[in-house]
């Protein structure tokens, strides 16, 4: 993704904080990341970008459709780069791990349920919550 083009297409000026934050969010390991975690990464890289700026830029990116904001359990907003393909999320309540998944059967059922109730879906989000059952869970008891 050409960052300058993405920002301009969204109607945003190309600024150093926006570019740095967008670079962080484009890394696959940084999907479903909080504003605080973006800020920590900036600090680790020696960037002098304040937390308030991080929040402001993330909100601008969300408004512009560059990012999707999710409100998983725990009350903290997390962000991911907007994908063209729809996907759903499985969230561990112990460690916070997020797994993206796609399931055609679930999608078909949701469409059918909407149709049965005389509703046309325009968009939706599905979050499934549980607890990791393997030893990879960071907070496994």
N, C-alpha and C. Protein backbone atom coordinates (compact mmCIF):
# COMPACT_ATOMS: atom_id res chain seq x y z
N UNK A 1 0.85 -1.18 0.00
CA UNK A 1 0.00 0.00 0.00
C UNK A 1 0.89 1.24 0.00
N UNK A 2 0.67 2.14 -0.96
CA UNK A 2 1.42 3.39 -1.00
C UNK A 2 0.79 4.33 0.02
N UNK A 3 1.55 4.61 1.08
CA UNK A 3 1.00 5.36 2.21
C UNK A 3 0.58 6.77 1.81
N UNK A 4 1.39 7.45 1.00
CA UNK A 4 1.04 8.82 0.59
C UNK A 4 -0.28 8.82 -0.18
N UNK A 5 -0.46 7.86 -1.09
CA UNK A 5 -1.70 7.79 -1.87
C UNK A 5 -2.89 7.49 -0.98
N UNK A 6 -2.71 6.56 -0.03
CA UNK A 6 -3.80 6.22 0.89
C UNK A 6 -4.26 7.43 1.68
N UNK A 7 -3.32 8.19 2.19
CA UNK A 7 -3.67 9.38 2.99
C UNK A 7 -4.35 10.42 2.12
N UNK A 8 -3.80 10.68 0.95
CA UNK A 8 -4.39 11.70 0.07
C UNK A 8 -5.78 11.28 -0.39
N UNK A 9 -5.95 9.98 -0.72
CA UNK A 9 -7.25 9.47 -1.14
C UNK A 9 -8.29 9.66 -0.05
N UNK A 10 -7.84 9.57 1.22
CA UNK A 10 -8.74 9.74 2.35
C UNK A 10 -8.95 11.21 2.70
N UNK A 11 -8.31 12.11 1.95
CA UNK A 11 -8.47 13.54 2.20
C UNK A 11 -7.62 14.05 3.35
N UNK A 12 -6.56 13.31 3.70
CA UNK A 12 -5.70 13.70 4.80
C UNK A 12 -4.35 14.17 4.27
N UNK A 13 -3.81 15.22 4.89
CA UNK A 13 -2.48 15.68 4.54
C UNK A 13 -1.46 14.62 4.94
N UNK A 14 -0.41 14.53 4.16
CA UNK A 14 0.67 13.59 4.47
C UNK A 14 1.59 14.27 5.49
N UNK A 15 1.55 13.75 6.72
CA UNK A 15 2.40 14.28 7.78
C UNK A 15 3.25 13.14 8.34
N UNK A 16 4.35 13.48 8.98
CA UNK A 16 5.23 12.46 9.54
C UNK A 16 4.51 11.58 10.56
N UNK A 17 3.75 12.16 11.52
CA UNK A 17 3.04 11.28 12.47
C UNK A 17 2.08 10.31 11.77
N UNK A 18 1.35 10.79 10.78
CA UNK A 18 0.41 9.91 10.08
C UNK A 18 1.16 8.79 9.36
N UNK A 19 2.26 9.13 8.71
CA UNK A 19 3.04 8.11 8.00
C UNK A 19 3.61 7.07 8.96
N UNK A 20 4.16 7.52 10.08
CA UNK A 20 4.76 6.61 11.05
C UNK A 20 3.70 5.67 11.64
N UNK A 21 2.55 6.22 11.99
CA UNK A 21 1.48 5.41 12.58
C UNK A 21 0.93 4.42 11.54
N UNK A 22 0.78 4.86 10.30
CA UNK A 22 0.30 3.98 9.25
C UNK A 22 1.29 2.84 9.00
N UNK A 23 2.59 3.14 9.04
CA UNK A 23 3.61 2.10 8.87
C UNK A 23 3.47 1.03 9.95
N UNK A 24 3.27 1.45 11.18
CA UNK A 24 3.11 0.50 12.29
C UNK A 24 1.89 -0.38 12.06
N UNK A 25 0.78 0.24 11.66
CA UNK A 25 -0.47 -0.50 11.50
C UNK A 25 -0.45 -1.45 10.31
N UNK A 26 0.43 -1.20 9.35
CA UNK A 26 0.48 -2.07 8.17
C UNK A 26 1.24 -3.36 8.43
N UNK A 27 1.96 -3.44 9.53
CA UNK A 27 2.67 -4.68 9.86
C UNK A 27 1.66 -5.72 10.33
N UNK A 28 1.72 -6.93 9.75
CA UNK A 28 0.74 -7.97 10.12
C UNK A 28 0.66 -8.25 11.61
N UNK A 29 1.77 -8.16 12.33
CA UNK A 29 1.75 -8.44 13.77
C UNK A 29 1.05 -7.35 14.56
N UNK A 30 0.77 -6.21 13.93
CA UNK A 30 0.16 -5.08 14.62
C UNK A 30 -1.31 -4.90 14.30
N UNK A 31 -1.98 -5.94 13.86
CA UNK A 31 -3.43 -5.87 13.68
C UNK A 31 -4.08 -6.04 15.05
N UNK A 32 -5.19 -5.37 15.26
CA UNK A 32 -5.90 -5.40 16.54
C UNK A 32 -5.01 -4.81 17.64
N UNK A 33 -4.49 -3.63 17.37
CA UNK A 33 -3.56 -2.97 18.28
C UNK A 33 -4.24 -1.74 18.89
N UNK A 34 -3.93 -1.47 20.15
CA UNK A 34 -4.51 -0.32 20.84
C UNK A 34 -3.69 0.94 20.57
N UNK A 35 -4.26 2.08 20.85
CA UNK A 35 -3.55 3.35 20.70
C UNK A 35 -2.32 3.37 21.60
N UNK A 36 -2.46 2.84 22.80
CA UNK A 36 -1.33 2.81 23.74
C UNK A 36 -0.19 1.96 23.21
N UNK A 37 -0.51 0.85 22.55
CA UNK A 37 0.53 -0.01 21.99
C UNK A 37 1.21 0.66 20.80
N UNK A 38 0.44 1.39 19.99
CA UNK A 38 1.04 2.15 18.88
C UNK A 38 2.02 3.16 19.47
N UNK A 39 1.60 3.85 20.51
CA UNK A 39 2.45 4.85 21.17
C UNK A 39 3.74 4.21 21.70
N UNK A 40 3.63 3.03 22.33
CA UNK A 40 4.82 2.34 22.86
C UNK A 40 5.80 1.99 21.75
N UNK A 41 5.29 1.55 20.61
CA UNK A 41 6.15 1.21 19.47
C UNK A 41 6.86 2.46 18.96
N UNK A 42 6.13 3.57 18.89
CA UNK A 42 6.74 4.83 18.45
C UNK A 42 7.89 5.22 19.39
N UNK A 43 7.65 5.09 20.69
CA UNK A 43 8.69 5.41 21.69
C UNK A 43 9.91 4.51 21.49
N UNK A 44 9.65 3.20 21.28
CA UNK A 44 10.75 2.25 21.07
C UNK A 44 11.59 2.61 19.86
N UNK A 45 10.95 3.22 18.85
CA UNK A 45 11.67 3.62 17.63
C UNK A 45 12.23 5.04 17.73
N UNK A 46 12.13 5.63 18.90
CA UNK A 46 12.70 6.96 19.10
C UNK A 46 11.90 8.09 18.48
N UNK A 47 10.64 7.84 18.18
CA UNK A 47 9.79 8.88 17.58
C UNK A 47 9.20 9.75 18.69
N UNK A 48 9.17 11.03 18.46
CA UNK A 48 8.62 11.97 19.44
C UNK A 48 7.21 12.38 19.02
N UNK A 49 6.31 11.42 19.11
CA UNK A 49 4.90 11.65 18.76
C UNK A 49 4.10 11.35 20.01
N UNK A 50 3.33 12.32 20.48
CA UNK A 50 2.60 12.19 21.73
C UNK A 50 1.41 11.26 21.63
N UNK A 51 0.97 10.79 22.79
CA UNK A 51 -0.18 9.90 22.86
C UNK A 51 -1.45 10.57 22.33
N UNK A 52 -1.62 11.86 22.62
CA UNK A 52 -2.79 12.58 22.12
C UNK A 52 -2.81 12.60 20.59
N UNK A 53 -1.63 12.76 19.99
CA UNK A 53 -1.53 12.74 18.53
C UNK A 53 -1.88 11.37 17.98
N UNK A 54 -1.42 10.32 18.66
CA UNK A 54 -1.74 8.95 18.24
C UNK A 54 -3.26 8.75 18.24
N UNK A 55 -3.92 9.14 19.33
CA UNK A 55 -5.38 9.03 19.39
C UNK A 55 -6.06 9.82 18.27
N UNK A 56 -5.61 11.04 18.05
CA UNK A 56 -6.21 11.89 17.02
C UNK A 56 -6.04 11.27 15.63
N UNK A 57 -4.83 10.78 15.33
CA UNK A 57 -4.57 10.17 14.02
C UNK A 57 -5.39 8.90 13.83
N UNK A 58 -5.45 8.06 14.85
CA UNK A 58 -6.24 6.83 14.75
C UNK A 58 -7.72 7.15 14.51
N UNK A 59 -8.24 8.16 15.19
CA UNK A 59 -9.62 8.57 14.96
C UNK A 59 -9.82 9.09 13.54
N UNK A 60 -8.85 9.86 13.04
CA UNK A 60 -8.94 10.35 11.66
C UNK A 60 -8.92 9.20 10.67
N UNK A 61 -8.05 8.22 10.90
CA UNK A 61 -7.96 7.05 10.03
C UNK A 61 -9.26 6.25 10.07
N UNK A 62 -9.85 6.13 11.25
CA UNK A 62 -11.12 5.42 11.39
C UNK A 62 -12.21 6.16 10.62
N UNK A 63 -12.29 7.46 10.80
CA UNK A 63 -13.30 8.27 10.09
C UNK A 63 -13.12 8.19 8.58
N UNK A 64 -11.86 8.10 8.13
CA UNK A 64 -11.57 8.08 6.70
C UNK A 64 -11.71 6.68 6.09
N UNK A 65 -11.94 5.68 6.93
CA UNK A 65 -12.09 4.32 6.42
C UNK A 65 -10.79 3.58 6.19
N UNK A 66 -9.67 4.14 6.63
CA UNK A 66 -8.37 3.47 6.50
C UNK A 66 -8.28 2.34 7.51
N UNK A 67 -8.88 2.56 8.68
CA UNK A 67 -8.86 1.59 9.78
C UNK A 67 -10.26 1.17 10.14
N UNK A 68 -10.33 0.02 10.79
CA UNK A 68 -11.55 -0.40 11.47
C UNK A 68 -11.26 -0.39 12.96
N UNK A 69 -12.19 0.15 13.73
CA UNK A 69 -12.07 0.16 15.18
C UNK A 69 -12.96 -0.97 15.71
N UNK A 70 -12.41 -1.72 16.65
CA UNK A 70 -13.17 -2.79 17.29
C UNK A 70 -13.20 -2.54 18.79
N UNK A 71 -14.31 -2.88 19.40
CA UNK A 71 -14.46 -2.76 20.85
C UNK A 71 -14.66 -4.16 21.41
N UNK A 72 -13.55 -4.85 21.62
CA UNK A 72 -13.63 -6.19 22.19
C UNK A 72 -13.87 -6.07 23.68
N UNK A 73 -14.17 -7.20 24.32
CA UNK A 73 -14.37 -7.21 25.78
C UNK A 73 -13.16 -6.59 26.46
N UNK A 74 -13.37 -5.92 27.56
CA UNK A 74 -12.28 -5.27 28.28
C UNK A 74 -12.32 -3.77 28.08
N UNK A 75 -13.17 -3.30 27.16
CA UNK A 75 -13.39 -1.88 27.02
C UNK A 75 -12.35 -1.11 26.24
N UNK A 76 -11.28 -1.75 25.79
CA UNK A 76 -10.24 -1.04 25.07
C UNK A 76 -10.49 -1.14 23.57
N UNK A 77 -10.43 -0.01 22.87
CA UNK A 77 -10.56 -0.03 21.42
C UNK A 77 -9.26 -0.54 20.81
N UNK A 78 -9.40 -1.36 19.77
CA UNK A 78 -8.24 -1.80 19.00
C UNK A 78 -8.53 -1.51 17.53
N UNK A 79 -7.46 -1.41 16.77
CA UNK A 79 -7.57 -0.99 15.38
C UNK A 79 -6.90 -2.01 14.47
N UNK A 80 -7.43 -2.10 13.26
CA UNK A 80 -6.80 -2.89 12.21
C UNK A 80 -7.01 -2.18 10.87
N UNK A 81 -6.09 -2.40 9.96
CA UNK A 81 -6.22 -1.85 8.62
C UNK A 81 -7.49 -2.41 8.01
N UNK A 82 -8.24 -1.56 7.32
CA UNK A 82 -9.48 -2.00 6.67
C UNK A 82 -9.17 -3.03 5.60
N UNK A 83 -9.85 -4.13 5.67
CA UNK A 83 -9.72 -5.18 4.66
C UNK A 83 -10.88 -5.07 3.68
N UNK A 84 -10.63 -5.46 2.47
CA UNK A 84 -11.73 -5.51 1.51
C UNK A 84 -12.65 -6.69 1.81
N UNK A 85 -12.05 -7.81 2.26
CA UNK A 85 -12.83 -9.01 2.53
C UNK A 85 -13.40 -8.96 3.94
N UNK A 86 -14.63 -9.37 4.07
CA UNK A 86 -15.27 -9.43 5.39
C UNK A 86 -14.69 -10.60 6.17
N UNK A 87 -14.51 -10.40 7.46
CA UNK A 87 -14.07 -11.48 8.34
C UNK A 87 -14.64 -11.23 9.73
N UNK A 88 -14.64 -12.27 10.53
CA UNK A 88 -15.14 -12.19 11.90
C UNK A 88 -13.99 -12.45 12.86
N UNK A 89 -14.27 -12.33 14.17
CA UNK A 89 -13.20 -12.41 15.16
C UNK A 89 -13.54 -13.37 16.30
N UNK A 90 -12.53 -14.12 16.72
CA UNK A 90 -12.59 -14.99 17.89
C UNK A 90 -11.59 -14.40 18.88
N UNK A 91 -12.06 -14.08 20.11
CA UNK A 91 -11.25 -13.35 21.08
C UNK A 91 -11.10 -14.14 22.36
N UNK A 92 -9.83 -14.31 22.82
CA UNK A 92 -9.58 -14.97 24.11
C UNK A 92 -9.77 -13.95 25.23
N UNK A 93 -10.61 -14.28 26.19
CA UNK A 93 -10.87 -13.38 27.33
C UNK A 93 -9.74 -13.38 28.34
N UNK A 94 -8.85 -14.37 28.28
CA UNK A 94 -7.73 -14.42 29.22
C UNK A 94 -6.55 -13.58 28.74
N UNK A 95 -6.09 -13.84 27.51
CA UNK A 95 -4.87 -13.18 27.04
C UNK A 95 -5.13 -12.09 26.01
N UNK A 96 -6.35 -12.02 25.48
CA UNK A 96 -6.68 -10.98 24.52
C UNK A 96 -6.34 -11.32 23.08
N UNK A 97 -5.83 -12.53 22.84
CA UNK A 97 -5.49 -12.93 21.47
C UNK A 97 -6.73 -12.84 20.59
N UNK A 98 -6.54 -12.36 19.35
CA UNK A 98 -7.63 -12.22 18.40
C UNK A 98 -7.31 -13.07 17.17
N UNK A 99 -8.25 -13.91 16.80
CA UNK A 99 -8.10 -14.74 15.61
C UNK A 99 -9.17 -14.31 14.61
N UNK A 100 -8.74 -13.99 13.40
CA UNK A 100 -9.68 -13.65 12.34
C UNK A 100 -10.10 -14.93 11.64
N UNK A 101 -11.37 -15.02 11.25
CA UNK A 101 -11.83 -16.19 10.51
C UNK A 101 -12.94 -15.80 9.55
N UNK A 102 -13.12 -16.66 8.55
CA UNK A 102 -14.20 -16.51 7.58
C UNK A 102 -14.95 -17.83 7.54
N UNK A 103 -16.27 -17.76 7.47
CA UNK A 103 -17.08 -18.97 7.42
C UNK A 103 -18.31 -18.70 6.57
N UNK A 104 -18.36 -19.32 5.41
CA UNK A 104 -19.47 -19.09 4.48
C UNK A 104 -20.81 -19.51 5.07
N UNK A 105 -20.84 -20.58 5.84
CA UNK A 105 -22.09 -21.05 6.43
C UNK A 105 -22.66 -20.03 7.40
N UNK A 106 -21.79 -19.45 8.25
CA UNK A 106 -22.25 -18.41 9.19
C UNK A 106 -22.79 -17.21 8.41
N UNK A 107 -22.09 -16.82 7.36
CA UNK A 107 -22.53 -15.67 6.56
C UNK A 107 -23.90 -15.95 5.92
N UNK A 108 -24.09 -17.16 5.40
CA UNK A 108 -25.37 -17.52 4.79
C UNK A 108 -26.49 -17.51 5.82
N UNK A 109 -26.23 -18.03 7.00
CA UNK A 109 -27.25 -18.06 8.06
C UNK A 109 -27.65 -16.64 8.47
N UNK A 110 -26.68 -15.74 8.59
CA UNK A 110 -26.98 -14.36 8.97
C UNK A 110 -27.86 -13.70 7.91
N UNK A 111 -27.55 -13.94 6.64
CA UNK A 111 -28.37 -13.39 5.55
C UNK A 111 -29.78 -13.96 5.61
N UNK A 112 -29.89 -15.26 5.86
CA UNK A 112 -31.21 -15.89 5.92
C UNK A 112 -32.02 -15.37 7.10
N UNK A 113 -31.38 -15.21 8.24
CA UNK A 113 -32.07 -14.69 9.43
C UNK A 113 -32.58 -13.27 9.15
N UNK A 114 -31.76 -12.46 8.51
CA UNK A 114 -32.18 -11.10 8.17
C UNK A 114 -33.38 -11.16 7.21
N UNK A 115 -33.28 -11.99 6.19
CA UNK A 115 -34.36 -12.12 5.21
C UNK A 115 -35.65 -12.59 5.88
N UNK A 116 -35.52 -13.60 6.77
CA UNK A 116 -36.70 -14.12 7.48
C UNK A 116 -37.38 -13.05 8.32
N UNK A 117 -36.61 -12.06 8.73
CA UNK A 117 -37.15 -10.98 9.55
C UNK A 117 -37.36 -9.69 8.76
N UNK A 118 -37.45 -9.86 7.43
CA UNK A 118 -37.71 -8.73 6.53
C UNK A 118 -36.70 -7.59 6.73
N UNK A 119 -35.43 -7.99 6.73
CA UNK A 119 -34.33 -7.05 6.93
C UNK A 119 -33.30 -7.31 5.85
N UNK A 120 -32.73 -6.22 5.33
CA UNK A 120 -31.62 -6.35 4.38
C UNK A 120 -30.36 -5.88 5.10
N UNK A 121 -29.39 -6.78 5.27
CA UNK A 121 -28.16 -6.43 5.96
C UNK A 121 -27.35 -5.43 5.13
N UNK A 122 -26.85 -4.43 5.81
CA UNK A 122 -25.93 -3.48 5.15
C UNK A 122 -24.51 -3.74 5.60
N UNK A 123 -24.34 -4.16 6.84
CA UNK A 123 -23.04 -4.57 7.38
C UNK A 123 -23.27 -5.23 8.72
N UNK A 124 -22.25 -5.92 9.19
CA UNK A 124 -22.37 -6.59 10.49
C UNK A 124 -20.99 -6.94 11.03
N UNK A 125 -20.95 -7.23 12.31
CA UNK A 125 -19.74 -7.68 12.98
C UNK A 125 -20.09 -8.87 13.85
N UNK A 126 -19.23 -9.86 13.84
CA UNK A 126 -19.42 -11.02 14.70
C UNK A 126 -18.17 -11.21 15.53
N UNK A 127 -18.33 -11.16 16.83
CA UNK A 127 -17.24 -11.41 17.77
C UNK A 127 -17.63 -12.61 18.61
N UNK A 128 -16.78 -13.61 18.65
CA UNK A 128 -16.99 -14.78 19.50
C UNK A 128 -15.95 -14.73 20.60
N UNK A 129 -16.39 -14.88 21.85
CA UNK A 129 -15.49 -14.78 23.00
C UNK A 129 -15.34 -16.13 23.67
N UNK A 130 -14.15 -16.42 24.12
CA UNK A 130 -13.88 -17.67 24.81
C UNK A 130 -12.54 -17.58 25.52
N UNK A 131 -11.98 -18.73 25.81
CA UNK A 131 -10.67 -18.81 26.48
C UNK A 131 -9.81 -19.81 25.75
N UNK A 132 -8.54 -19.48 25.55
CA UNK A 132 -7.60 -20.39 24.91
C UNK A 132 -7.58 -21.71 25.68
N UNK A 133 -7.47 -22.81 24.97
CA UNK A 133 -7.41 -24.12 25.62
C UNK A 133 -6.05 -24.78 25.43
N UNK A 134 -5.10 -24.05 24.84
CA UNK A 134 -3.76 -24.63 24.68
C UNK A 134 -2.74 -23.88 25.52
N UNK A 135 -1.56 -24.40 25.59
CA UNK A 135 -0.53 -23.81 26.44
C UNK A 135 0.04 -22.52 25.86
N UNK A 136 -0.39 -22.09 24.69
CA UNK A 136 0.09 -20.85 24.09
C UNK A 136 -0.60 -19.62 24.67
N UNK A 137 -1.66 -19.79 25.45
CA UNK A 137 -2.35 -18.66 26.05
C UNK A 137 -1.41 -18.00 27.08
N UNK A 138 -1.22 -16.72 26.93
CA UNK A 138 -0.29 -16.00 27.80
C UNK A 138 -0.74 -16.00 29.26
N UNK A 139 -2.02 -16.13 29.50
CA UNK A 139 -2.54 -16.06 30.88
C UNK A 139 -3.21 -17.37 31.29
N UNK A 140 -2.78 -18.48 30.71
CA UNK A 140 -3.39 -19.77 31.04
C UNK A 140 -3.08 -20.14 32.49
N UNK A 141 -4.12 -20.48 33.24
CA UNK A 141 -3.93 -20.84 34.67
C UNK A 141 -3.31 -22.21 34.82
